[in-house]
XYZ file of N, CA and C in Angstrom:
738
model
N -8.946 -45.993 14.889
C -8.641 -45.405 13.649
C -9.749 -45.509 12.710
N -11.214 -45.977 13.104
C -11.503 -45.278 11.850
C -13.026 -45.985 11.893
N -13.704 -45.700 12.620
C -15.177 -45.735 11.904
C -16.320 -44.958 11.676
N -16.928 -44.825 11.594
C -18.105 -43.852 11.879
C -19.259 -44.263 12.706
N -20.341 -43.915 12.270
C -21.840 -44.176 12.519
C -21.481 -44.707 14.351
N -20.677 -44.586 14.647
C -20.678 -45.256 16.355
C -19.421 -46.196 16.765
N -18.444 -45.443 16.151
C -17.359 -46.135 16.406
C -15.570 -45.514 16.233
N -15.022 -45.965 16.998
C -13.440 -45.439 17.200
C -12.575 -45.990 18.256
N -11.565 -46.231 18.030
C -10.307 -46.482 19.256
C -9.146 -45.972 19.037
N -8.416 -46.390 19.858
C -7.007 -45.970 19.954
C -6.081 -46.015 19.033
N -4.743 -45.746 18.785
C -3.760 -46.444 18.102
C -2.527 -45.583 18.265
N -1.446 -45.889 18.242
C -0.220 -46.023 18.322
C 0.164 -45.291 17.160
N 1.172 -44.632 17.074
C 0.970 -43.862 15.754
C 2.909 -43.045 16.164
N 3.522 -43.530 15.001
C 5.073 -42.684 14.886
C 5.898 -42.388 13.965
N 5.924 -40.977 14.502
C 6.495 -40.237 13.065
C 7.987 -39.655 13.205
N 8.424 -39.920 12.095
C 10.308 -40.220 12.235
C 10.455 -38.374 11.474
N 10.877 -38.277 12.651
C 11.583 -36.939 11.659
C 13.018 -36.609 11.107
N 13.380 -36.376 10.076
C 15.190 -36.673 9.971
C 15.832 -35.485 9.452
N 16.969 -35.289 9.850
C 17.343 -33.966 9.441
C 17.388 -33.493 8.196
N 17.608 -32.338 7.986
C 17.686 -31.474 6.587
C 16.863 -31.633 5.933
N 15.112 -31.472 6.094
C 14.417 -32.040 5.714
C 13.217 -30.977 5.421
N 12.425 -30.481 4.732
C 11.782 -29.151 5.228
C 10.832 -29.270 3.639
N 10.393 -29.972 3.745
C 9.334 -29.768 2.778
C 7.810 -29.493 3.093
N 6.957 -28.715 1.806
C 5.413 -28.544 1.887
C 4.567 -29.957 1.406
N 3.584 -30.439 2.143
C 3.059 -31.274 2.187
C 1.598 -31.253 2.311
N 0.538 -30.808 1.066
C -0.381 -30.011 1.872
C -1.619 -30.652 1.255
N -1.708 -31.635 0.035
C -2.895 -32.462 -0.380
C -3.253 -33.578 0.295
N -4.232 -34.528 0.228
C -4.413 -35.316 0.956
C -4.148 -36.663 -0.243
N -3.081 -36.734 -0.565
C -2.271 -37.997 -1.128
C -2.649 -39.228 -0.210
N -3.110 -40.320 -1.795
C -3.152 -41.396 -1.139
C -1.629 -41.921 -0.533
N -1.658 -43.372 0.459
C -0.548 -43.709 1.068
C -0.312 -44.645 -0.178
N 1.347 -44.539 -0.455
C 1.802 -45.090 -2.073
C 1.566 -46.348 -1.696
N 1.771 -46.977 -0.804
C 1.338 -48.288 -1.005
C 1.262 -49.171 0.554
N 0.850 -49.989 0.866
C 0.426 -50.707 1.650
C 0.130 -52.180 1.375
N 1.043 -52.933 2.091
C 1.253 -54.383 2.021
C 1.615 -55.019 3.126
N 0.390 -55.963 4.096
C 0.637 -56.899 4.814
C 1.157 -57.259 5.172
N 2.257 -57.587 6.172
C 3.335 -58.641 6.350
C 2.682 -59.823 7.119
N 2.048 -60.145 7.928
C 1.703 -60.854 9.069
C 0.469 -60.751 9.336
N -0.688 -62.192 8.541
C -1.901 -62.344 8.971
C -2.461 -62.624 10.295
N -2.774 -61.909 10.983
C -2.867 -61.947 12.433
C -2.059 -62.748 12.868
N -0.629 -61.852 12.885
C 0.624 -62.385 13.294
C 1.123 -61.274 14.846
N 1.372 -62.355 15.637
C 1.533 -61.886 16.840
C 2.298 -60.755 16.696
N 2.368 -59.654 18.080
C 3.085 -58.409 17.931
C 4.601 -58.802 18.026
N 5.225 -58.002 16.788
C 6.682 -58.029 16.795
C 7.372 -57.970 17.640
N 8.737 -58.432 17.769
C 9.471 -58.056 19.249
C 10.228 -56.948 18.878
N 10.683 -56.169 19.946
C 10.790 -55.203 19.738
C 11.992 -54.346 19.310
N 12.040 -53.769 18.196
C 13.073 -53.465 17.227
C 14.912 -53.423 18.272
N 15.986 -53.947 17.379
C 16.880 -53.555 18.122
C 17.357 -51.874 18.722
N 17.933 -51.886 19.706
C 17.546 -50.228 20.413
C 18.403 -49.739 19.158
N 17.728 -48.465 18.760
C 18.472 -47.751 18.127
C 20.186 -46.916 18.110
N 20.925 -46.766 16.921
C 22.229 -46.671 17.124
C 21.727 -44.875 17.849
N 23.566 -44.660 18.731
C 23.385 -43.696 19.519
C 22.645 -42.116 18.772
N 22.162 -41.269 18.689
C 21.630 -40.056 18.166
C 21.314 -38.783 19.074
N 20.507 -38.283 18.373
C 19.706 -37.175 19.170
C 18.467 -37.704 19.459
N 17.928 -37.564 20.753
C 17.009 -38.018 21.002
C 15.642 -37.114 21.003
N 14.730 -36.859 21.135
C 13.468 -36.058 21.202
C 12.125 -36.960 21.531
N 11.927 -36.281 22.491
C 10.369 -36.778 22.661
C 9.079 -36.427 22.711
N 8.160 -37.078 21.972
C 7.063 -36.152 21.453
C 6.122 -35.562 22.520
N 5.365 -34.590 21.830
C 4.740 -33.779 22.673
C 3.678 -34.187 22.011
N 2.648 -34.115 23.014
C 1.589 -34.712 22.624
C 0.548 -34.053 22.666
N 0.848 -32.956 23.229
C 0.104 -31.859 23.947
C 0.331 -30.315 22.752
N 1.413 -30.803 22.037
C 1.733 -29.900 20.644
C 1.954 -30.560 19.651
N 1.089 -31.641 19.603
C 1.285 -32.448 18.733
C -0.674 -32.488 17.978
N -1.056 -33.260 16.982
C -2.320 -33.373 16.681
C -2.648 -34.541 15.635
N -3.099 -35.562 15.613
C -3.563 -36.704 14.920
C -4.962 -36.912 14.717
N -5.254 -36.706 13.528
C -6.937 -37.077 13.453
C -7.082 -37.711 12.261
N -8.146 -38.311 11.938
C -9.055 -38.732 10.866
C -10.114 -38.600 10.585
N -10.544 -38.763 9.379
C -12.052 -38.278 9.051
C -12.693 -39.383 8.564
N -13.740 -39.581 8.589
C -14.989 -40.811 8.714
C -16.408 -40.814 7.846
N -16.557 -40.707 6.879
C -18.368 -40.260 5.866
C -18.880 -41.635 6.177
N -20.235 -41.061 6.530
C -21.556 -41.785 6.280
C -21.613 -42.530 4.865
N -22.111 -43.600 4.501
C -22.802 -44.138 3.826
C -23.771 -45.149 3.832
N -24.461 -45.403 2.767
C -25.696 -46.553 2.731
C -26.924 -45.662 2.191
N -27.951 -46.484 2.282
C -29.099 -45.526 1.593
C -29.448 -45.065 2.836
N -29.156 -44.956 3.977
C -30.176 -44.192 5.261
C -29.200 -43.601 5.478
N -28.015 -43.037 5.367
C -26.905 -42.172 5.514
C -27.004 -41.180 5.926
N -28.669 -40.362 5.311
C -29.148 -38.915 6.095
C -29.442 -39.183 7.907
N -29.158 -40.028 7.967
C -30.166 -40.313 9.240
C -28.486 -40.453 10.432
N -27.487 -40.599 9.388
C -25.865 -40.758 10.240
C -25.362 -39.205 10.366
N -24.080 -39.316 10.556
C -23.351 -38.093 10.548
C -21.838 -38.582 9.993
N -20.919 -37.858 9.288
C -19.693 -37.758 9.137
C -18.909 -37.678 10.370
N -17.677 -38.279 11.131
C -16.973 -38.523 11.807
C -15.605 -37.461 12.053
N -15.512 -37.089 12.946
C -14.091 -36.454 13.222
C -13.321 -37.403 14.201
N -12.390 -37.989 14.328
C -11.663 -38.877 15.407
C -9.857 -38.326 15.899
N -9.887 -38.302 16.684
C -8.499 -37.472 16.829
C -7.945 -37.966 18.278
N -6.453 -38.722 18.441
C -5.783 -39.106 19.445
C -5.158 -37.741 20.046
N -5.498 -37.941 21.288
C -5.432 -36.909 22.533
C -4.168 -36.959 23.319
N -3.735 -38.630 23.513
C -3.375 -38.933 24.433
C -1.918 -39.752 23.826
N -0.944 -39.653 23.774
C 0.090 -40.360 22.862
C 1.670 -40.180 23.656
N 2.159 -41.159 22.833
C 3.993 -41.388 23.376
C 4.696 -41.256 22.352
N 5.838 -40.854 22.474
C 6.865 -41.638 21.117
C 8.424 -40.995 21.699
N 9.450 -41.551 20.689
C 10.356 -41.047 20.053
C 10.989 -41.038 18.928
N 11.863 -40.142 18.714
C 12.575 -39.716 17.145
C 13.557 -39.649 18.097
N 15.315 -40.874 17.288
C 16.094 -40.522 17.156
C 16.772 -40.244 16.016
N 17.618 -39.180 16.041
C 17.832 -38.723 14.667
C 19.476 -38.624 14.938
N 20.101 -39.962 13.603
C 21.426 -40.061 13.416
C 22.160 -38.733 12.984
N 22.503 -37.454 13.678
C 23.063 -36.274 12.651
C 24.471 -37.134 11.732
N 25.384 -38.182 12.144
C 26.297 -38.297 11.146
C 25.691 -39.577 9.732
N 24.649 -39.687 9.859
C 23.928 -40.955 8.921
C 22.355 -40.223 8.888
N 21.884 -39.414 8.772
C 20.085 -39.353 9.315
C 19.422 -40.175 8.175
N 19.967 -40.965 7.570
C 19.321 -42.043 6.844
C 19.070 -43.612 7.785
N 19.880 -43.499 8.894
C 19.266 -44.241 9.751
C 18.424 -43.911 11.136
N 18.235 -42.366 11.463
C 17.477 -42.243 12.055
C 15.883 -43.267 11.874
N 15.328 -42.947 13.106
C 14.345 -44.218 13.301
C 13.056 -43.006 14.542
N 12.080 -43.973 14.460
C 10.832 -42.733 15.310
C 9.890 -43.953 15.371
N 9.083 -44.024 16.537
C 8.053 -44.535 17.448
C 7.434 -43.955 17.874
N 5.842 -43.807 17.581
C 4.631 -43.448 18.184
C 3.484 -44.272 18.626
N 3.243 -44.432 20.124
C 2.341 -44.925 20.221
C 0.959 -44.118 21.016
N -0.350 -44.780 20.388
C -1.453 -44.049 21.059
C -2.094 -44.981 21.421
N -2.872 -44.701 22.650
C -3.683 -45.892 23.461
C -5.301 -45.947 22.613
N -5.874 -46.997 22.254
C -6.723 -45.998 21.466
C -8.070 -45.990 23.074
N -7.919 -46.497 23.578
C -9.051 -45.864 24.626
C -8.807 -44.186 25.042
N -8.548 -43.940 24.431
C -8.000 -41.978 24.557
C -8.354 -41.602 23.119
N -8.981 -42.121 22.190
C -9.308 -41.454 21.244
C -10.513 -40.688 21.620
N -10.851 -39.563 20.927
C -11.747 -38.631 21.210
C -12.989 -38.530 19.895
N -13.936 -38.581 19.951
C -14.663 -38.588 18.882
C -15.797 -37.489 18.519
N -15.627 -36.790 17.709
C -16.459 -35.471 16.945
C -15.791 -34.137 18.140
N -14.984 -34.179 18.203
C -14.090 -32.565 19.095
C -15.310 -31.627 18.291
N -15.818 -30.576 19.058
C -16.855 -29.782 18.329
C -16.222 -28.635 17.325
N -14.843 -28.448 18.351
C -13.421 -27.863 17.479
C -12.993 -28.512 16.102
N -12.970 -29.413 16.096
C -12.564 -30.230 14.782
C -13.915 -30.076 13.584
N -15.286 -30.686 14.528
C -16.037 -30.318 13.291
C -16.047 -29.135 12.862
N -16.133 -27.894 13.399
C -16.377 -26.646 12.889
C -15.172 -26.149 11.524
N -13.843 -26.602 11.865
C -12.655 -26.706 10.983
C -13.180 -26.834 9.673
N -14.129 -28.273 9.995
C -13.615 -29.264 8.694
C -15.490 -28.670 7.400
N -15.834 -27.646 8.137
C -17.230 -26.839 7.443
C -17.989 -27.979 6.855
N -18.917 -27.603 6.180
C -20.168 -27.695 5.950
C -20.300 -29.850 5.438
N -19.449 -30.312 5.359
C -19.761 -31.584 5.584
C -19.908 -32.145 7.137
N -19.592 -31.250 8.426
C -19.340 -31.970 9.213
C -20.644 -30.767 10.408
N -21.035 -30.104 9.737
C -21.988 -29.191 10.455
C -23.053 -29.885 11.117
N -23.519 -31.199 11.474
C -24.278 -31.748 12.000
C -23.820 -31.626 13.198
N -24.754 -31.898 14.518
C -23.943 -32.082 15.732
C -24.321 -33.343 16.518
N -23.675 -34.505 16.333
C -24.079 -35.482 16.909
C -24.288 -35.147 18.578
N -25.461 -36.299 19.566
C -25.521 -36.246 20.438
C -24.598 -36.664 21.239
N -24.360 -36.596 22.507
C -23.470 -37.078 23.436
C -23.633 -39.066 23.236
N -24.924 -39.193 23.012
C -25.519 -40.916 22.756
C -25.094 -41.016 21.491
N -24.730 -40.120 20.226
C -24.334 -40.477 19.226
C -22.817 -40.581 19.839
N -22.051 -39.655 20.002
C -20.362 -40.141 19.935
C -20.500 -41.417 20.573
N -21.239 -41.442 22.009
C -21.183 -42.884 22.654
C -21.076 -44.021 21.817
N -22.066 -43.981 21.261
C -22.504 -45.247 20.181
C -21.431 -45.514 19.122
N -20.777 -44.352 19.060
C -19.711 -44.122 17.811
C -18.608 -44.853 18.427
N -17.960 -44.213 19.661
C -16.754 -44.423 20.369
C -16.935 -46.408 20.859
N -18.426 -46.798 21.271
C -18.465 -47.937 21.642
C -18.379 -49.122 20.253
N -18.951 -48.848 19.618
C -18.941 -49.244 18.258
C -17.701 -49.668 17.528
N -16.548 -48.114 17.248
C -15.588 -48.530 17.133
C -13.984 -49.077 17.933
N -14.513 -49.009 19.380
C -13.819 -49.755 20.245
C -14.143 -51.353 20.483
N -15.310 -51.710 19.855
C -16.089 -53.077 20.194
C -14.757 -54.201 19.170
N -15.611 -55.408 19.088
C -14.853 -56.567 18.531
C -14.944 -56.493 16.504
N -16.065 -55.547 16.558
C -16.356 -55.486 15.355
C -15.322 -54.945 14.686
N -14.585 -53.794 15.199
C -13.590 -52.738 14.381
C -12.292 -53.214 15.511
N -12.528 -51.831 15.873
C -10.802 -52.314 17.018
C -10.491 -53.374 17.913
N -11.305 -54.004 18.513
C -11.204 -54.937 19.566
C -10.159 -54.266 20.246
N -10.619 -53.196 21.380
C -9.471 -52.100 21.957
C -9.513 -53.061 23.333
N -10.407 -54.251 23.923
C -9.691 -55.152 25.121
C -8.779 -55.781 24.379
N -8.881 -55.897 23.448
C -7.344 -57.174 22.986
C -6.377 -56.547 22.242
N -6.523 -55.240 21.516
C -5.589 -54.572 21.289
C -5.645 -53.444 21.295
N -4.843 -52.930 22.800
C -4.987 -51.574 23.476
C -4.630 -50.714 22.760
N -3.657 -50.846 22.043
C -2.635 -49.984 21.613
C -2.430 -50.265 19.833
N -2.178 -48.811 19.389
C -1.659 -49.275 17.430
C -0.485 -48.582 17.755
N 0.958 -49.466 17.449
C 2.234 -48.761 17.358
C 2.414 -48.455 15.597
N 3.427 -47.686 15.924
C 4.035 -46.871 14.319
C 5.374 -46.693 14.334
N 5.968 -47.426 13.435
C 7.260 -47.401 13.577
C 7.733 -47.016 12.549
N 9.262 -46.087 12.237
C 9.715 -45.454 11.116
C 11.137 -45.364 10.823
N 11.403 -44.865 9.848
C 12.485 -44.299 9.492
C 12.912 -43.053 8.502
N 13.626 -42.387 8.578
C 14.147 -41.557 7.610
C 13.024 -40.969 6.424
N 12.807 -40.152 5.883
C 12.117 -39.675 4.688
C 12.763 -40.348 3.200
N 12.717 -40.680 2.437
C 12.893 -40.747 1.355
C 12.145 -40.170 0.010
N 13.218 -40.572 -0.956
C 12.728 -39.513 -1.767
C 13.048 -38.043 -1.804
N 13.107 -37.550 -2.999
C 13.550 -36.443 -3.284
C 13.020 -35.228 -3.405
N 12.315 -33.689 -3.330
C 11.897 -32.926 -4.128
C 10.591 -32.684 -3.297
N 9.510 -32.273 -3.707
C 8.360 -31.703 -2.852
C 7.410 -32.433 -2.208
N 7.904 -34.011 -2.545
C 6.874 -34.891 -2.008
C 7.419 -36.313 -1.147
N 8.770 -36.056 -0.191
C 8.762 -37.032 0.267
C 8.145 -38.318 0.848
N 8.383 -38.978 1.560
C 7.663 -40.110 1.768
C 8.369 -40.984 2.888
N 7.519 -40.710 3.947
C 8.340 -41.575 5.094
C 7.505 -43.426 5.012
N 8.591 -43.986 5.279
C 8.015 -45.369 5.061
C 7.907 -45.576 6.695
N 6.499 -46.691 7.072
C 6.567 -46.441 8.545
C 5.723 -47.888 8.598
N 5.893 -48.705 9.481
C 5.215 -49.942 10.233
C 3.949 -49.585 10.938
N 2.391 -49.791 10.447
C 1.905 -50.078 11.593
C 1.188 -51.111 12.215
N 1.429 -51.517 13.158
C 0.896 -52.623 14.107
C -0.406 -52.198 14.741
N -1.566 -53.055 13.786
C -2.847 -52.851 14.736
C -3.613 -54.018 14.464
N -4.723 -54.834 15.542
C -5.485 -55.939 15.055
C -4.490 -57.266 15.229
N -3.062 -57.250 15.610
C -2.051 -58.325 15.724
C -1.769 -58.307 14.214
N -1.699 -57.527 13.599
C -1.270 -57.178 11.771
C -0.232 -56.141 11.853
N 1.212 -56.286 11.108
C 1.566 -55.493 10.503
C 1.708 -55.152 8.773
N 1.440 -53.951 8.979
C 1.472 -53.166 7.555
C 2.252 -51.725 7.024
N 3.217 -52.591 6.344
C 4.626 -52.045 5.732
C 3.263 -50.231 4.771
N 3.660 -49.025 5.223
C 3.504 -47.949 4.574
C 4.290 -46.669 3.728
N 3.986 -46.615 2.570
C 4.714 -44.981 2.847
C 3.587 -44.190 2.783
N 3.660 -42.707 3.003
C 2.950 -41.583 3.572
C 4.120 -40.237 3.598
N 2.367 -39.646 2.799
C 3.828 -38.016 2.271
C 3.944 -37.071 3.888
N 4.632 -37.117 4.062
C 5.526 -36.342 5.139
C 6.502 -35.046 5.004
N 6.170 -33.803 5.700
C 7.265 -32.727 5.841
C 7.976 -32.891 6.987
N 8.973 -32.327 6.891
C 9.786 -32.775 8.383
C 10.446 -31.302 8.681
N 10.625 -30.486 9.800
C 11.110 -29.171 10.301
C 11.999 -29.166 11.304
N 13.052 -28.547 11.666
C 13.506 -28.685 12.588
C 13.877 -26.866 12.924
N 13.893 -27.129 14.670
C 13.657 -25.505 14.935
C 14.628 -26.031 16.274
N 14.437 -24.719 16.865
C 15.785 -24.614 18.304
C 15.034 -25.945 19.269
N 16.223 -27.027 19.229
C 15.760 -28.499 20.075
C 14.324 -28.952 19.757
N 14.114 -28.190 18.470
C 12.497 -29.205 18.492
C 11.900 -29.630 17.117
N 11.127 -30.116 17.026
C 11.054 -30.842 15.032
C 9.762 -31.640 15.257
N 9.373 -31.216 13.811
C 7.850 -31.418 13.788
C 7.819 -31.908 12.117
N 6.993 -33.532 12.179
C 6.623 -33.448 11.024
C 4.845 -33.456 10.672
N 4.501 -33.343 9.290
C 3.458 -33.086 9.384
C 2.762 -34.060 7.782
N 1.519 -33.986 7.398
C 1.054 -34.219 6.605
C -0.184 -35.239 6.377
N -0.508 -35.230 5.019
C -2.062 -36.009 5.027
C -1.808 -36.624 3.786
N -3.061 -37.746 4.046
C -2.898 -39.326 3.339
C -4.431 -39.857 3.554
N -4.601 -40.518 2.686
C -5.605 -41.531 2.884
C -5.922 -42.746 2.730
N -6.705 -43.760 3.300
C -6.582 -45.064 2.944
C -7.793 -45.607 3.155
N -7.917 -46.827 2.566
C -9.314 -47.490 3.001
C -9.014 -47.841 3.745
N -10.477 -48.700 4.768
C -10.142 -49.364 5.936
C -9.612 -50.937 5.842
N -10.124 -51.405 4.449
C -9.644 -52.465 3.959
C -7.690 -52.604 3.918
N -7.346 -51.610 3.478
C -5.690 -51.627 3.435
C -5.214 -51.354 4.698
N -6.325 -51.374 6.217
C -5.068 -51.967 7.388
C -6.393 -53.050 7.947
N -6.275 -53.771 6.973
C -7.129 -54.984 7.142
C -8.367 -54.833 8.183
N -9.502 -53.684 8.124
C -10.290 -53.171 8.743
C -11.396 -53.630 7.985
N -12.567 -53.716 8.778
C -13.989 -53.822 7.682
C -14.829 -52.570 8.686
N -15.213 -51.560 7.706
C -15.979 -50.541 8.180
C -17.600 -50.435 9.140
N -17.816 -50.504 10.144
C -18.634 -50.326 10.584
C -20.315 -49.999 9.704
N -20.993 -51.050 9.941
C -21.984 -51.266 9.526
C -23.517 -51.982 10.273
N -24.470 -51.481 10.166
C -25.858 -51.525 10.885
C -26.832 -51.499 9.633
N -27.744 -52.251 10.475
C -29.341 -52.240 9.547
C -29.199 -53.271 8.242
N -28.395 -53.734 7.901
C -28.092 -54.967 6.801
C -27.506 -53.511 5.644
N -26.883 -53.154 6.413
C -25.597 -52.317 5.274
C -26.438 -50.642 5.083
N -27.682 -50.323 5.718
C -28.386 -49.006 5.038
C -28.103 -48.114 5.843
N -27.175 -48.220 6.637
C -26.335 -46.970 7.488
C -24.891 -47.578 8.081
N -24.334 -47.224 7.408
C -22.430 -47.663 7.563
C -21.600 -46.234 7.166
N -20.702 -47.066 7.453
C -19.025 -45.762 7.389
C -18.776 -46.347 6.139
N -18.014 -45.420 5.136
C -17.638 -45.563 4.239
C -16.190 -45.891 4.111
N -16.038 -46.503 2.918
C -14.432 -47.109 3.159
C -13.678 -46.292 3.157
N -13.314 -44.580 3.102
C -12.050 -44.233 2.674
C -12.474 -43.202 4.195
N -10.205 -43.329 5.059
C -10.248 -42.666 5.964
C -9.252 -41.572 5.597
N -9.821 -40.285 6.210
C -8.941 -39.090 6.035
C -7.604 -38.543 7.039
N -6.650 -39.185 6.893
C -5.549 -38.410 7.582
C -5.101 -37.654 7.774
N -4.677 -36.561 8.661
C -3.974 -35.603 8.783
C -3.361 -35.583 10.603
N -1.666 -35.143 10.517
C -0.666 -35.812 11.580
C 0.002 -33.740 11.371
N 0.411 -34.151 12.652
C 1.210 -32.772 12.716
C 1.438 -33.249 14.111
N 2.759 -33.458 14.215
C 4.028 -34.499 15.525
C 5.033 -33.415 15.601
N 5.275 -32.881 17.092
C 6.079 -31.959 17.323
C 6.558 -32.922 18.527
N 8.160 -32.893 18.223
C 8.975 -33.473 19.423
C 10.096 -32.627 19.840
N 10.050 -32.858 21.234
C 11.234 -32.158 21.557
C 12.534 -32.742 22.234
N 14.009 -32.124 22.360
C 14.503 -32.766 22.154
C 15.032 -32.926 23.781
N 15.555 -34.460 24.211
C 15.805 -34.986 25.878
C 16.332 -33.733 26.336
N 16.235 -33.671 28.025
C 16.811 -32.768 28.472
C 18.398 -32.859 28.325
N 18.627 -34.722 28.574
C 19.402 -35.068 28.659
C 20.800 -34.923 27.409
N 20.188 -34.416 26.354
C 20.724 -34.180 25.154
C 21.508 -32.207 25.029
């Protein structure tokens, strides 16, 4: 989740979608708040199974998670801006139809499946991201932020995301969601739209955060004159569909 100049991993990532829910979500709002629970506190056990619902499971393959990454330091010309985007992901959304205030949603991404500078993504994101790093740059990027420095992706493979329900009223809901990364959890909300279509539902939206608020320290070289800058750019768009079995 999040470095630049030569660095990225995996993470776990889940988005609760709940019924009757259909809002526009389209600035990149900071996340309202973010608070610690557990200083490198072992991974939680694992939530009680959810009450009976509709079940859906995400597609991952119509689904899309990325972040964005800027250069900084005084040698910064000499870096590139970051595109990072999970490829490879799990989850589910069950959604209570007689309560959907207790519906609940789990996403996880491995981060050794994160992908770094998609040439698709830079071209999107125009003229800040028009550089084209080398194949030895993503390397350096992807090794960097998989190393001990940022993710430590041998000791923690995986970032889970755990959720519930939207709250809040009116054009700017806010799903509150757990995530577990680094052996840390950190209680979030994050503005969220939520859709639902024939057996399938998609939520979507963007947020930002420093790397400091999921207890991250940004990737840095040369005694600080080429580093990643603290603020990461979110944007999620989670399409699940619903069990056969349902």
């Amino acid at each position: 989740l999040l470095l630049e100049v030569n660095t990225m991993p995996r993470f776990r990532l889940s988005l609760l979608l709940l019924a009757s829910l259909c809002v526009g979500c389209g600035t990149n709002d900071s996340a309202e708040e973010t608070r610690q629970t557990g200083a490198a506190a072992p991974q939680r056990a694992a939530s009680a199974e959810p009450a009976e619902g509709l079940v859906y499971s995400v597609d991952a393959a119509g689904s899309e998670v990325l972040w964005r990454i800027s250069k900084a330091g005084l040698m910064a010309r000499f870096g590139h801006n970051h595109v990072i985007s999970a490829k490879q992901f799990g989850g589910t959304v069950v959604v209570d139809a007689n309560d959907p205030t207790k519906s609940r949603f789990e996403l996880e991404i491995p981060v050794a499946e994160f992908v770094v500078d998609d040439p698709a993504l830079r071209a999107r994101f125009g003229a800040d991201f028009a550089s084209v790093p080398s194949e030895a740059d993503k390397d350096g990027t992807r090794s960097n932020m998989l190393g001990d420095g940022v993710l430590k992706g041998s000791e923690f493979p995986v970032v889970r995301v755990r959720g519930g329900a939207p709250e809040g009223a009116g054009a700017t809901p806010t799903l509150p969601i757990e995530i577990e990364i680094l052996g840390n959890t950190f209680d979030l909300r994050v503005p969220g739209a939520v859709t639902f279509g024939d057996g399938t539902l998609e939520a979507s939206g963007e947020f930002a955060l420093d790397h400091a608020e999921l207890g991250m320290t940004p990737f840095s070289a040369l005694g600080g004159a080429l580093q990643v800058g603290p603020r990461i750019e979110f944007s999620y768009r989670i399409r699940a569909v619903r069990a056969a079995s349902e």
